[in-house]
Amino acid sequence: MDMLPRPSRRRSGARSGRTAPPRRPRLPPAKVKLPRVLELLQAALLGVVQGLTEFLPVSSSGHLLLAQQFLGVDQERFGLPFDAAIQSGTLLAVVSFFWRDFLGMARALLRPARRAGAAEDPDRRMAFLILAATVPAGIFGFFFEDVLAGPTVRSPWVVVFNLVLVGALFLVAEAAGGKDRGMEKLGFTGALAVGLAQASALVPGVSRSGATIAMGLFLGLRREEAARFSFLMSVPIIAIAAGFSLAKAIVGGMDAHEAVIFGLGIASSAAVGYLAIRFLLGFLRHHGLTVFAIYRFALAAVVAVALLA
């Protein structure tokens, strides 16, 4: 004979006279916020890398590219617009460090050109040398922007090659030239030559400061004078490139978190960049570029091994 089904022992809260306890609201797990925290940390670290390597002759773009590769950062957040943002941080570093020089140049340019002694004014002359040195990089960046942003040019192997190539140029530059000339001996042809060196640094791994300082040494400038001119002439090209890329990023839309990421990167690159300028000017009074050449060779070897592994 079939057995009748037994009534269930479970009773609802309404039938038993009991009310079910209210459910506690679930808090979001901590790991939801972790990616945002990591992005802020990555932004600060990339700003430090930019501030340090923009002025030390070791290639800021190369180090940024390698840091982004090995940190596994999100290229949507940390692409070229972010690179431009942290470059604006180094722009703040240069302007704040050399503000007296820029103030003197601004005053010299505002004086009437026909005024007696205007042509011999060193501040006015420096301003025109900087403008002349800016032309090659401006032309090169304008016509080859898409190529420079492409995956071929931004390949880690391109960085490795340029680390070695420019490191070798450092050794040649140290062995050549008298390195005893001041800025008063640099003409407009020499400024254009330094500008061409700056244009070559649009390719990752070259180093803008390294290429321009090395060219200054080839022209016979003292190391400290070559570095000083390299830093001063960086302002127009960084301002143009960073301003253009930031404008595109802002027009494209930016949420509050992205704004914080950009701001943190700018602040860290500005602070570290200021210290890097102070260090390098003092270092080059008594030392050459050989130690930076050795560093570039070592870094290229480490990266090549990592890429082949």
XYZ file of C-alpha atoms in Angstrom:
309
model
C 0.000 0.000 0.000
C 1.313 3.413 -0.925
C 2.465 5.641 1.929
C 0.839 9.014 2.307
C 3.273 11.940 2.113
C 4.238 13.283 5.479
C 3.532 16.894 6.219
C 6.607 19.079 6.121
C 8.127 19.983 9.473
C 9.145 23.417 8.191
C 6.708 26.117 9.053
C 6.625 29.666 7.883
C 7.156 32.430 10.321
C 3.531 33.528 9.900
C 2.116 30.082 10.832
C 4.432 29.564 13.788
C 3.760 33.002 15.144
C 7.378 34.001 14.665
C 8.604 36.820 12.480
C 11.685 36.271 10.341
C 14.619 38.448 11.431
C 15.335 41.305 9.031
C 18.173 40.641 6.655
C 21.285 42.687 7.206
C 22.374 44.742 4.212
C 25.414 43.193 2.610
C 28.451 45.403 2.416
C 30.362 45.319 -0.862
C 33.453 43.142 -0.583
C 36.740 44.937 -0.035
C 38.107 43.704 -3.321
C 35.686 45.945 -5.231
C 37.667 48.998 -4.169
C 41.050 47.371 -4.600
C 41.417 48.097 -8.335
C 40.761 51.802 -7.723
C 43.354 51.874 -4.952
C 45.810 50.094 -7.223
C 45.154 52.600 -9.990
C 45.943 55.465 -7.609
C 49.154 53.718 -6.551
C 50.073 53.104 -10.181
C 49.414 56.767 -11.003
C 51.709 57.909 -8.196
C 54.446 55.454 -9.202
C 54.267 56.420 -12.866
C 54.470 60.085 -11.838
C 57.605 59.336 -9.831
C 59.109 57.485 -12.805
C 58.306 60.403 -15.118
C 59.671 63.058 -12.764
C 62.873 61.133 -12.163
C 63.603 60.002 -15.702
C 62.480 63.121 -17.598
C 65.570 64.954 -16.378
C 68.016 62.138 -15.713
C 69.382 61.026 -19.117
C 67.853 57.556 -19.022
C 64.666 58.014 -21.140
C 61.385 58.901 -19.453
C 59.210 57.526 -22.257
C 61.161 54.270 -22.262
C 60.857 53.840 -18.509
C 57.166 54.730 -18.586
C 56.517 52.221 -21.344
C 58.421 49.502 -19.490
C 56.730 50.371 -16.190
C 53.310 50.169 -17.827
C 54.214 46.825 -19.392
C 55.500 45.230 -16.180
C 52.902 46.783 -13.847
C 50.129 45.660 -16.168
C 48.369 49.021 -16.074
C 45.139 49.744 -17.910
C 46.102 51.450 -21.167
C 42.645 53.048 -21.372
C 43.418 55.038 -18.230
C 47.188 55.272 -18.540
C 47.665 55.852 -22.255
C 49.082 58.877 -24.043
C 46.736 61.386 -22.314
C 48.054 60.273 -18.922
C 51.624 60.456 -20.243
C 50.895 64.033 -21.265
C 49.438 64.793 -17.838
C 52.511 63.676 -15.939
C 54.679 65.511 -18.458
C 52.847 68.657 -17.413
C 54.029 67.846 -13.895
C 57.630 67.969 -15.059
C 56.772 71.223 -16.822
C 55.767 72.651 -13.442
C 59.069 71.395 -12.021
C 61.155 73.211 -14.657
C 59.206 76.458 -14.397
C 59.368 76.482 -10.599
C 63.101 75.690 -10.566
C 64.097 78.217 -13.263
C 61.409 80.836 -12.619
C 63.987 83.634 -12.394
C 65.359 82.709 -15.828
C 61.897 82.655 -17.395
C 60.965 85.927 -15.720
C 64.130 87.524 -17.118
C 63.371 86.210 -20.611
C 59.789 87.469 -20.447
C 60.937 90.935 -19.435
C 63.580 90.972 -22.171
C 61.037 90.037 -24.838
C 58.643 92.744 -23.658
C 61.270 95.466 -24.001
C 61.327 97.315 -27.354
C 63.680 95.632 -29.816
C 65.110 99.012 -30.840
C 66.148 99.800 -27.310
C 69.898 100.233 -26.879
C 71.589 96.971 -25.918
C 68.513 94.826 -26.647
C 70.357 92.701 -29.200
C 73.109 91.890 -26.676
C 70.693 91.098 -23.835
C 71.555 87.503 -22.727
C 67.977 86.830 -21.586
C 66.555 87.913 -24.935
C 69.150 85.850 -26.766
C 68.357 82.785 -24.627
C 64.651 83.126 -25.397
C 65.302 83.073 -29.149
C 67.706 80.134 -28.822
C 64.987 78.177 -27.013
C 62.449 79.015 -29.720
C 64.894 77.921 -32.427
C 65.552 74.639 -30.620
C 61.800 73.980 -30.372
C 61.134 74.090 -34.122
C 62.494 70.631 -35.148
C 60.590 68.701 -32.471
C 57.408 70.650 -33.193
C 57.547 69.800 -36.891
C 58.493 66.173 -36.284
C 55.774 65.638 -33.681
C 53.086 67.306 -35.803
C 53.689 65.262 -38.946
C 54.478 61.906 -37.305
C 52.068 61.900 -34.345
C 50.208 58.765 -35.488
C 53.435 56.875 -36.179
C 54.895 57.804 -32.793
C 51.739 56.599 -31.033
C 51.698 53.292 -32.931
C 52.592 49.891 -31.473
C 55.742 49.522 -33.575
C 57.462 52.618 -32.203
C 56.236 51.924 -28.653
C 57.568 48.371 -28.682
C 59.829 47.317 -25.765
C 62.433 46.187 -28.297
C 62.630 49.728 -29.676
C 63.325 50.900 -26.125
C 66.084 48.304 -25.716
C 67.756 49.335 -28.975
C 67.672 53.048 -28.149
C 68.920 52.504 -24.606
C 72.067 50.924 -26.036
C 72.462 53.357 -28.945
C 72.218 56.541 -26.888
C 74.338 55.037 -24.124
C 77.095 54.550 -26.689
C 76.634 58.170 -27.828
C 77.178 59.298 -24.229
C 80.590 57.641 -24.210
C 81.515 59.226 -27.547
C 80.295 62.656 -26.395
C 82.392 62.413 -23.243
C 85.470 61.556 -25.290
C 84.926 64.313 -27.875
C 84.831 68.074 -27.622
C 86.440 70.529 -25.248
C 83.367 70.917 -22.997
C 84.596 74.332 -21.875
C 82.207 76.710 -23.680
C 79.438 78.730 -22.080
C 75.988 79.477 -23.456
C 77.237 82.747 -24.922
C 79.153 80.661 -27.484
C 76.077 78.762 -28.679
C 74.679 80.143 -31.941
C 71.365 79.562 -33.652
C 72.815 76.768 -35.793
C 73.914 74.997 -32.633
C 70.474 75.545 -31.089
C 68.858 73.920 -34.135
C 71.236 70.957 -33.771
C 70.194 70.544 -30.134
C 66.582 70.843 -31.315
C 67.098 67.960 -33.741
C 68.416 65.892 -30.850
C 65.267 66.776 -28.923
C 63.122 65.678 -31.874
C 64.803 62.263 -31.892
C 63.719 61.810 -28.276
C 60.082 61.522 -29.376
C 60.972 57.866 -29.979
C 60.855 55.869 -26.697
C 64.199 54.919 -25.210
C 66.201 57.873 -26.546
C 65.871 60.342 -23.608
C 65.165 63.982 -24.344
C 67.575 65.260 -21.712
C 70.202 62.695 -22.665
C 70.095 63.453 -26.390
C 70.164 67.232 -25.907
C 72.904 67.171 -23.261
C 75.016 64.881 -25.454
C 74.553 67.224 -28.423
C 75.577 70.124 -26.201
C 78.767 68.260 -25.309
C 79.479 67.599 -28.995
C 79.164 71.365 -29.504
C 81.718 71.959 -26.753
C 79.389 73.217 -23.999
C 80.210 72.618 -20.376
C 78.153 69.768 -18.918
C 76.216 71.972 -16.522
C 75.504 74.540 -19.259
C 74.329 71.796 -21.630
C 71.993 70.421 -18.958
C 70.645 73.859 -18.087
C 69.839 74.610 -21.736
C 68.274 71.156 -22.081
C 65.918 71.861 -19.185
C 65.016 75.372 -20.323
C 64.301 74.324 -23.900
C 62.004 71.531 -22.720
C 59.296 73.980 -21.648
C 57.764 74.937 -25.042
C 57.661 71.417 -26.481
C 56.315 69.836 -23.279
C 53.726 72.598 -22.939
C 52.533 72.104 -26.527
C 52.450 68.291 -26.387
C 50.923 68.048 -22.919
C 48.386 70.787 -23.561
C 47.222 69.237 -26.835
C 46.844 65.726 -25.380
C 45.167 66.943 -22.195
C 42.695 69.011 -24.204
C 41.746 65.910 -26.212
C 41.309 63.897 -23.003
C 39.106 66.545 -21.378
C 36.954 66.948 -24.483
C 36.584 63.172 -24.635
C 35.184 63.142 -21.097
C 36.760 62.448 -17.716
C 35.076 61.168 -14.555
C 36.033 62.147 -11.005
C 38.226 59.083 -10.464
C 40.168 59.747 -13.654
C 40.642 63.367 -12.585
C 42.114 62.181 -9.271
C 44.413 59.773 -11.124
C 45.668 62.553 -13.401
C 46.089 64.983 -10.498
C 48.069 62.484 -8.431
C 50.344 61.708 -11.364
C 50.959 65.407 -12.019
C 51.745 66.147 -8.359
C 54.192 63.260 -7.947
C 55.998 63.983 -11.230
C 56.333 67.692 -10.350
C 57.781 67.050 -6.891
C 60.227 64.352 -7.986
C 61.150 66.285 -11.147
C 62.186 69.332 -9.120
C 64.518 67.181 -7.003
C 65.900 65.449 -10.119
C 66.843 68.804 -11.704
C 68.653 69.889 -8.557
C 70.509 66.592 -8.358
C 71.633 66.428 -11.996
C 72.934 70.004 -12.151
C 75.042 69.350 -9.067
C 76.178 65.951 -10.331
C 77.347 67.231 -13.715
C 79.590 69.859 -12.115
C 81.995 67.089 -11.155
C 80.972 63.990 -13.142
C 80.193 62.953 -16.703
C 77.570 60.838 -18.436
C 79.489 57.558 -18.189
C 77.521 56.283 -15.195
C 74.261 56.873 -17.071
C 75.628 55.023 -20.112
C 76.419 52.033 -17.898
C 72.935 52.170 -16.393
C 71.356 52.221 -19.852
C 73.395 49.198 -20.962
C 72.433 47.284 -17.810
C 68.747 48.154 -18.130
C 68.720 47.161 -21.797
C 70.236 43.780 -20.901
C 67.698 43.158 -18.119
C 64.750 44.088 -20.328
C 66.020 41.975 -23.227
C 66.389 38.937 -20.959
C 62.897 39.507 -19.550
C 61.411 39.774 -23.044
C 63.130 36.594 -24.187
C 62.210 34.606 -21.067
